[in-house]
Amino acid sequence: MTGTGRPHGFLTGDEWRTLETAGRPRRYRARQRLFREGEPGDHVIAVLGGQVKVSVETRSGREILLAIKEPGDLVGELSAIDGRPRSATAIALEPVDALVVTAPAFVEFIEGHPRIAVRLLRTLAAQIRDADRRSVDRDTGDITCRVARRLVDLAERLGEHRGSGVEVTLVLGQDDLAAWVGATREATSRALGRLRAEGWLTTARQRIVLTDLPALRRRASEPA
Amino acid sequence: MTGTGRPHGFLTGDEWRTLETAGRPRRYRARQRLFREGEPGDHVIAVLGGQVKVSVETRSGREILLAIKEPGDLVGELSAIDGRPRSATAIALEPVDALVVTAPAFVEFIEGHPRIAVRLLRTLAAQIRDADRRSVDRDTGDITCRVARRLVDLAERLGEHRGSGVEVTLVLGQDDLAAWVGATREATSRALGRLRAEGWLTTARQRIVLTDLPALRRRASEPA
DNA sequence: GACGCCTCGTGACGGACGTCACCGCTCCTG
DNA sequence: CAGGAGCGGTGACGTCCGTCACGAGGCGTC
């Protein structure tokens, strides 16, 4: 939250204005697809408002969540950078306000602003670190452990604090959570059941309320 | 193999020479550690000769292989770019010839050569694609499937063809292969046993010879 | 307000893989 | 050459999780 009404992201206000002259504003409806895996990638989308889910689907139909893009983030920048087809599918989770920039215009923008290039390098570096951490997380601990870890993560990033200040409400379905931790919906549901039995959270339709963050944090790193 | 005696990598010969003036040559012994996860990252290492293994270790002691760096690749560039600590450990697999560049010198080098920055963006993009693909691979198919897939991959990248031209010899231990596919050594050994029983490869100490690449490729994508 | 869909919960079952344990072989070293 | 360490193969066992199946409840829609 910058409080400026302008997404924080990796650009300053001035730079955003420059990019805006090169792009075309566009709105996406909730659940609308921005692009699909395998398509040629001829444009970058800068998210101004709303969240975008980036995921891939395995041959067996399981969805794997790669990232949630927020205001200030770029979507589809990889294809613009290397010219290869989309490696994932992007879907708007909510109504999304965006700026669509063609790949050539984007490359030109980058080459003309070396300091922006360096900042873009930083965001890509962060993505690599994130992806590597996902690889480790996925191999560490059982599903209950991974669910707890992911919930704590999400709570820190997206949770809306309310009530006494220790409660955190997450708005997400169990399907999405399952894709995050790399498990089935059933296994995730059971893991939530175990955590619920401990009294650390409550569940409802499209909502998870964390009532004991410290305990969840402990469980997230426990060997068993 | 460019045949020039200069690593191919992401730089031209001229650019390599420029970078050389900013760096200090150094040799690492086989199995020597270049840096360790968690350390501050104040330098980049450009690999001139030999292979470098980049991996992380889970709390339970399992190793997860993130990348094998070859001549022309950079190691430790993330820390130089974003200034954060090393996110992984790098170990020389063989005697390694390298160029060590301090982080500030590297950043200066990048900022002074916009076209190089764009090329570096491309290599980072490739790393992200690679990491994402790992996430998918790891969730697709049983271990035999994943072992076959990884072997085919490695064969295409590193394999030395010999004999009738369809045989590919890989020099790697089963521990490393296990880390690569995200499984235990035992499970990997059993998977190799199954593939061996089909007559598609032979195994020996630190060596795997693929004798039926097409069959392995088929098995790599088979649901069962 | 009734129906239907979507989300969540849970049971049963089987299989794949992790864990532990042991053995044989090769290669290196003294 | 003898010993030992490193690597590879395999068996037994337990268990976690994927698969399939079904049911309950909330929410929207007509």
XYZ file of C-alpha atoms (C1' of nucleotides) in Angstrom:
508
model
C 0.000 0.000 0.000
C 1.784 3.130 -1.132
C -1.168 5.345 -0.540
C -0.534 7.076 -3.828
C -3.222 5.283 -5.779
C -0.432 4.213 -8.103
C 0.822 0.627 -7.877
C 4.155 0.336 -6.085
C 5.756 -2.322 -8.317
C 9.211 -1.831 -9.706
C 8.683 1.521 -11.384
C 8.466 5.062 -10.078
C 5.493 7.243 -10.861
C 7.382 8.964 -13.649
C 8.364 5.693 -15.211
C 4.819 4.440 -15.071
C 3.714 7.502 -16.969
C 6.348 6.836 -19.615
C 5.240 3.240 -19.951
C 1.653 4.349 -20.209
C 2.385 6.238 -23.400
C 3.679 2.989 -24.894
C 0.762 0.852 -23.770
C -2.955 0.542 -24.086
C -5.166 0.370 -20.995
C -7.442 -2.605 -20.700
C -9.794 -4.177 -18.200
C -10.286 -7.883 -17.674
C -13.334 -9.435 -16.070
C -13.023 -11.743 -13.086
C -12.034 -15.202 -14.260
C -11.137 -13.931 -17.709
C -8.040 -15.477 -19.279
C -5.239 -13.037 -20.101
C -3.371 -15.614 -22.130
C -2.931 -19.319 -22.305
C 0.094 -21.620 -22.149
C 1.588 -22.289 -25.566
C 0.320 -19.147 -27.272
C 2.836 -16.858 -28.896
C 3.666 -14.087 -26.455
C 3.595 -10.751 -28.201
C 2.659 -8.488 -25.308
C 3.328 -7.726 -21.668
C 0.598 -6.877 -19.210
C 1.292 -4.503 -16.341
C -1.203 -5.046 -13.543
C -2.620 -1.802 -12.189
C -5.403 -3.244 -10.042
C -6.654 -6.682 -9.069
C -4.954 -10.060 -8.785
C -3.854 -12.406 -11.551
C -3.247 -16.118 -11.106
C -0.428 -17.688 -13.116
C -0.543 -21.459 -13.335
C 0.173 -24.472 -15.470
C -1.778 -27.660 -15.856
C -0.162 -31.087 -15.765
C -1.064 -33.705 -18.300
C -3.244 -35.384 -15.691
C -5.262 -32.225 -15.208
C -3.776 -31.070 -11.917
C -3.236 -27.362 -11.651
C 0.061 -26.010 -10.347
C 0.094 -22.458 -9.104
C 3.232 -20.563 -10.072
C 2.446 -17.051 -8.881
C -0.156 -14.543 -7.843
C 0.508 -11.214 -9.531
C -0.571 -8.045 -7.794
C -0.809 -4.385 -8.743
C 2.596 -3.183 -9.856
C 3.659 -6.591 -11.144
C 4.206 -7.592 -14.730
C 2.549 -10.588 -16.346
C 3.878 -12.273 -19.459
C 7.229 -10.517 -19.357
C 9.178 -13.700 -20.059
C 7.806 -14.106 -23.559
C 8.473 -10.453 -24.298
C 12.052 -10.869 -23.154
C 12.979 -14.071 -24.924
C 10.341 -14.323 -27.635
C 9.328 -17.831 -26.691
C 5.704 -18.971 -26.286
C 3.787 -18.517 -23.047
C 4.983 -21.043 -20.497
C 1.889 -20.696 -18.324
C -1.691 -19.537 -18.273
C -2.772 -16.272 -16.645
C -6.267 -15.766 -15.290
C -7.778 -12.750 -13.558
C -8.964 -13.602 -10.046
C -10.912 -10.357 -9.769
C -11.723 -7.545 -12.154
C -8.287 -6.456 -13.331
C -7.097 -3.052 -14.446
C -4.072 -3.350 -16.694
C -1.777 -1.796 -19.214
C -1.030 -3.843 -22.326
C 2.342 -3.187 -23.946
C 3.514 -4.868 -27.130
C 6.716 -6.861 -26.853
C 8.745 -4.607 -29.186
C 7.591 -1.497 -27.333
C 8.501 -3.148 -24.055
C 11.986 -4.126 -25.216
C 12.498 -0.616 -26.539
C 11.339 0.784 -23.216
C 13.852 -1.384 -21.382
C 16.764 -0.667 -23.669
C 16.090 3.052 -23.421
C 16.107 3.035 -19.626
C 19.141 1.150 -18.301
C 18.234 1.744 -14.692
C 14.852 0.212 -15.324
C 16.572 -2.772 -16.868
C 18.494 -3.243 -13.654
C 15.316 -3.027 -11.665
C 13.661 -5.554 -13.941
C 16.642 -7.810 -13.342
C 15.887 -7.556 -9.662
C 12.281 -8.603 -10.091
C 13.339 -11.555 -12.218
C 15.903 -12.492 -9.593
C 13.155 -12.416 -6.999
C 11.063 -14.716 -9.162
C 13.906 -17.195 -9.427
C 14.428 -17.156 -5.680
C 10.718 -17.705 -5.249
C 10.613 -20.595 -7.671
C 13.600 -22.226 -6.013
C 11.982 -21.854 -2.626
C 8.867 -23.522 -3.971
C 10.959 -26.497 -5.040
C 12.298 -26.837 -1.523
C 8.968 -26.243 0.199
C 7.320 -28.893 -1.871
C 9.808 -31.467 -0.639
C 9.760 -30.427 2.986
C 7.279 -31.856 5.424
C 3.945 -33.569 4.984
C 0.882 -31.886 3.575
C -0.351 -30.529 6.893
C 3.020 -28.891 7.301
C 2.915 -27.392 3.835
C -0.645 -26.156 4.244
C 0.254 -24.438 7.489
C 3.307 -22.869 5.905
C 1.350 -21.585 2.954
C -1.393 -20.177 5.126
C 1.107 -18.256 7.223
C 2.710 -16.942 4.044
C -0.589 -15.850 2.606
C -1.645 -14.314 5.877
C 1.464 -12.151 5.891
C 0.982 -11.067 2.300
C -2.741 -10.859 1.712
C -4.545 -11.443 4.973
C -6.996 -8.887 6.259
C -6.484 -8.489 9.967
C -9.645 -8.080 11.918
C -11.056 -8.463 15.376
C -8.503 -8.684 18.145
C -5.691 -8.226 15.668
C -4.419 -11.760 15.815
C -7.112 -13.147 13.577
C -6.416 -13.221 9.874
C -9.052 -13.915 7.277
C -8.082 -15.391 3.948
C -10.483 -15.413 1.047
C -9.663 -18.444 -1.019
C -11.122 -21.768 -1.975
C -9.582 -25.077 -1.040
C -8.941 -25.904 -4.673
C -6.616 -22.936 -4.982
C -4.912 -23.759 -1.725
C -4.393 -27.315 -2.922
C -2.737 -26.034 -6.094
C -0.462 -23.860 -3.967
C 0.837 -26.695 -1.835
C 0.887 -29.248 -4.633
C -1.681 -31.679 -3.379
C -5.233 -32.778 -4.049
C -8.263 -30.972 -2.734
C -9.095 -33.923 -0.482
C -5.683 -34.079 1.140
C -5.760 -30.343 1.682
C -9.202 -30.552 3.222
C -7.992 -33.227 5.617
C -4.953 -31.156 6.537
C -7.224 -28.227 7.304
C -9.285 -30.600 9.385
C -6.265 -31.495 11.489
C -5.326 -27.858 11.990
C -8.934 -27.078 12.810
C -8.975 -29.869 15.386
C -6.040 -28.181 17.095
C -8.083 -25.027 17.292
C -5.664 -22.972 15.218
C -8.100 -21.951 12.517
C -11.687 -22.143 11.389
C -12.918 -22.838 7.895
C -15.941 -21.764 5.939
C -16.983 -21.437 2.354
C -14.194 -19.548 0.553
C -12.822 -18.362 3.858
C -10.172 -19.463 6.298
C -9.707 -17.618 9.578
C -6.380 -18.112 11.300
C -6.845 -17.806 15.029
C -3.429 -18.894 16.274
C -0.722 -17.683 13.949
C 2.213 -18.583 16.249
C 1.024 -22.169 16.581
C 0.601 -22.448 12.822
C 4.060 -21.033 12.325
C 5.448 -23.670 14.645
C 3.598 -26.452 12.884
C 4.834 -25.153 9.542
C 8.425 -25.995 10.352
C 7.954 -29.022 12.554
C 9.471 -32.266 11.294
C 6.268 -34.088 12.177
C 31.101 -26.657 -28.137
C 31.842 -23.518 -30.080
C 35.241 -24.645 -31.150
C 36.695 -21.259 -30.259
C 38.090 -22.294 -26.927
C 35.980 -19.478 -25.473
C 32.781 -20.391 -23.660
C 29.627 -19.702 -25.670
C 27.459 -18.379 -22.854
C 25.573 -15.146 -23.179
C 28.492 -12.930 -24.117
C 30.448 -12.429 -27.305
C 34.207 -12.786 -27.336
C 34.665 -9.044 -27.118
C 32.369 -8.788 -24.164
C 34.189 -11.581 -22.389
C 37.418 -9.696 -22.796
C 35.784 -6.611 -21.298
C 34.505 -8.576 -18.344
C 37.931 -10.138 -17.856
C 39.421 -6.749 -17.135
C 36.891 -6.337 -14.319
C 37.416 -9.775 -12.812
C 40.054 -11.955 -11.294
C 40.717 -15.438 -12.681
C 40.479 -18.301 -10.255
C 40.533 -22.095 -10.259
C 38.458 -24.333 -8.010
C 39.308 -27.917 -7.211
C 36.816 -30.698 -7.854
C 34.262 -30.803 -5.023
C 35.385 -27.414 -3.729
C 32.591 -25.138 -2.532
C 32.274 -21.827 -4.380
C 29.873 -20.434 -1.813
C 27.304 -21.630 0.655
C 23.626 -20.874 1.200
C 23.082 -17.975 3.563
C 26.421 -16.267 3.007
C 26.431 -12.655 1.880
C 26.831 -12.616 -1.884
C 29.423 -10.060 -2.879
C 30.702 -11.586 -6.091
C 29.659 -13.272 -9.309
C 31.510 -16.211 -10.777
C 31.646 -16.687 -14.528
C 32.364 -20.296 -15.373
C 35.034 -20.697 -18.045
C 35.581 -24.426 -17.792
C 34.108 -27.311 -15.818
C 30.710 -27.888 -14.258
C 29.231 -26.397 -11.108
C 26.377 -27.899 -9.137
C 23.900 -25.509 -7.514
C 21.726 -27.055 -4.835
C 19.939 -26.490 -1.561
C 19.525 -28.796 1.374
C 16.206 -29.359 3.119
C 15.968 -29.374 6.877
C 15.815 -33.169 6.776
C 19.107 -33.347 4.933
C 17.808 -34.127 1.461
C 19.610 -32.346 -1.330
C 17.647 -30.615 -4.063
C 19.460 -29.889 -7.277
C 18.579 -26.540 -8.787
C 20.970 -26.290 -11.693
C 24.152 -27.498 -13.329
C 26.177 -24.548 -14.559
C 28.440 -25.005 -17.555
C 31.134 -22.949 -19.231
C 29.665 -19.617 -20.272
C 27.161 -19.585 -17.426
C 27.148 -17.302 -14.428
C 26.983 -18.517 -10.851
C 25.833 -16.355 -7.979
C 24.406 -13.616 -10.168
C 21.226 -13.333 -8.131
C 22.967 -12.010 -5.057
C 24.931 -9.553 -7.163
C 21.720 -8.306 -8.712
C 19.566 -7.925 -5.633
C 22.124 -7.846 -2.856
C 20.449 -10.577 -0.854
C 22.290 -13.555 0.649
C 23.066 -16.689 -1.323
C 19.914 -18.727 -1.767
C 21.804 -21.906 -2.593
C 25.148 -23.643 -2.367
C 27.489 -23.998 -5.338
C 30.003 -26.820 -5.602
C 32.483 -27.601 -8.369
C 31.846 -31.022 -9.886
C 35.178 -31.007 -11.666
C 38.189 -28.718 -11.645
C 36.650 -25.372 -12.554
C 38.182 -22.456 -14.368
C 36.403 -19.242 -13.505
C 36.382 -15.488 -13.448
C 35.449 -13.843 -10.163
C 33.808 -10.428 -10.455
C 32.803 -8.288 -7.495
C 29.148 -7.385 -7.297
C 29.683 -3.629 -7.779
C 31.930 -4.248 -10.782
C 29.329 -6.585 -12.218
C 26.499 -4.108 -11.785
C 28.645 -1.414 -13.363
C 29.426 -3.738 -16.233
C 25.720 -4.376 -16.792
C 24.671 -0.761 -16.548
C 27.377 0.249 -18.987
C 26.280 -2.255 -21.598
C 22.524 -2.087 -22.133
C 22.544 -4.793 -24.752
C 24.264 -7.107 -22.322
C 21.604 -6.287 -19.759
C 18.978 -7.442 -22.223
C 20.900 -10.630 -22.822
C 21.197 -11.192 -19.092
C 17.458 -10.712 -18.856
C 17.098 -13.510 -21.353
C 19.243 -15.889 -19.326
C 17.258 -15.086 -16.190
C 14.042 -15.644 -18.121
C 15.380 -19.024 -19.177
C 16.122 -19.855 -15.549
C 12.585 -18.970 -14.525
C 11.146 -21.122 -17.298
C 13.423 -23.909 -16.168
C 12.413 -23.606 -12.537
C 8.738 -23.574 -13.444
C 9.194 -26.629 -15.586
C 10.844 -28.371 -12.656
C 7.778 -27.683 -10.545
C 5.593 -29.320 -13.145
C 7.929 -32.230 -13.825
C 8.138 -33.022 -10.157
C 4.368 -33.467 -10.031
C 4.026 -35.405 -13.229
C 4.333 -39.161 -13.321
C 5.901 -41.667 -10.984
C 9.591 -41.834 -10.233
C 10.436 -44.150 -13.103
C 8.818 -41.650 -15.400
C 10.757 -38.767 -13.927
C 14.043 -40.610 -14.006
C 13.544 -41.461 -17.665
C 12.667 -37.872 -18.441
C 15.691 -36.520 -16.658
C 18.009 -38.988 -18.335
C 16.755 -38.015 -21.764
C 17.217 -34.360 -20.867
C 20.735 -34.903 -19.619
C 21.572 -37.023 -22.636
C 20.582 -34.206 -24.939
C 22.578 -31.649 -23.001
C 25.632 -33.429 -21.673
C 25.692 -36.913 -23.104
C 28.708 -38.130 -24.992
C 27.561 -40.138 -27.947
C 29.624 -43.178 -28.653
C 29.520 -46.500 -30.367
C 26.670 -46.896 -32.813
C 25.598 -43.328 -32.235
C 22.438 -44.112 -30.301
C 24.247 -44.899 -27.105
C 24.711 -42.055 -24.711
C 26.977 -42.218 -21.718
C 26.258 -40.075 -18.702
C 28.792 -39.636 -15.966
C 26.859 -39.158 -12.784
C 26.203 -40.905 -9.531
C 22.784 -42.081 -8.457
C 22.783 -39.692 -5.527
C 22.939 -36.757 -7.899
C 20.293 -38.224 -10.133
C 18.068 -38.746 -7.109
C 18.495 -35.119 -6.068
C 17.659 -34.121 -9.609
C 14.335 -35.954 -9.775
C 13.417 -35.254 -6.169
C 13.494 -38.730 -4.716
C 15.629 -40.954 -2.539
C 18.635 -42.848 -3.803
C 16.852 -46.142 -3.239
C 13.778 -45.215 -5.235
C 15.974 -43.931 -8.019
C 17.992 -47.121 -8.006
C 14.805 -49.159 -8.301
C 13.569 -46.981 -11.147
C 16.837 -47.539 -12.952
C 16.363 -51.247 -12.281
C 13.011 -51.199 -14.054
C 14.390 -49.318 -17.032
C 17.331 -51.700 -17.119
C 14.965 -54.658 -17.077
C 13.340 -53.265 -20.214
C 16.733 -53.217 -21.851
C 16.743 -49.467 -22.409
C 19.906 -48.705 -20.483
C 22.779 -50.207 -18.568
C 24.218 -48.974 -15.326
C 27.649 -49.042 -13.820
C 29.628 -47.191 -11.225
C 29.181 -43.466 -11.930
C 27.972 -44.247 -15.432
C 24.657 -44.756 -17.167
C 24.535 -45.816 -20.793
C 21.282 -45.174 -22.609
C 20.815 -47.767 -25.307
C 17.278 -47.009 -26.437
C 16.636 -43.293 -26.358
C 13.271 -43.426 -28.206
C 11.884 -45.964 -25.757
C 13.039 -43.870 -22.823
C 11.478 -40.812 -24.357
C 8.199 -42.700 -24.652
C 8.350 -43.906 -21.069
C 9.137 -40.381 -19.926
C 5.725 -39.118 -20.958
C 3.647 -42.213 -20.339
C 0.946 -41.881 -17.683
C 1.986 -45.243 -16.240
C -39.341 -21.071 -2.671
C -37.601 -25.020 -4.960
C -34.133 -26.753 -7.509
C -29.386 -27.324 -8.792
C -24.622 -26.316 -8.528
C -20.626 -25.490 -6.112
C -17.867 -26.042 -2.121
C -16.440 -28.676 1.625
C -16.055 -32.892 4.531
C -15.029 -37.706 5.008
C -14.721 -42.733 4.385
C -12.468 -46.835 2.042
C -8.905 -48.660 -0.557
C -4.717 -49.297 -2.894
C -0.276 -48.145 -4.357
C 3.934 -45.738 -4.592
C 7.591 -44.192 -2.101
C 10.342 -43.181 2.209
C 12.848 -45.511 5.823
C 15.826 -48.921 7.617
C 18.741 -52.638 6.974
C 21.946 -55.445 4.779
C 24.930 -57.178 1.175
C 28.114 -57.198 -2.807
C 31.215 -54.964 -5.677
C 34.814 -51.807 -7.181
C 38.320 -48.824 -6.444
C 41.624 -46.592 -3.655
C 45.032 -46.573 -0.114
C 48.461 -47.924 2.737
C 47.401 -57.741 -0.688
C 44.438 -56.611 2.854
C 41.394 -53.446 4.595
C 38.033 -49.913 4.157
C 35.277 -46.548 2.116
C 32.082 -45.299 -1.464
C 28.648 -46.716 -4.522
C 24.953 -49.559 -6.056
C 21.177 -53.133 -5.591
C 17.412 -55.095 -3.015
C 14.223 -56.741 0.582
C 10.715 -55.684 4.300
C 7.632 -52.637 6.294
C 4.917 -48.759 7.249
C 2.518 -44.778 5.873
C 1.121 -40.883 3.539
C -1.467 -39.513 -0.053
C -4.027 -40.097 -4.549
C -8.265 -42.003 -6.293
C -13.049 -42.876 -6.125
C -17.279 -42.260 -4.016
C -20.784 -40.198 -1.508
C -23.192 -36.857 1.387
C -24.225 -32.309 3.633
C -24.859 -27.591 3.471
C -24.838 -22.818 1.418
C -25.766 -19.806 -2.346
C -27.542 -18.394 -6.618
C -31.015 -18.703 -10.076
C -35.193 -19.207 -12.294
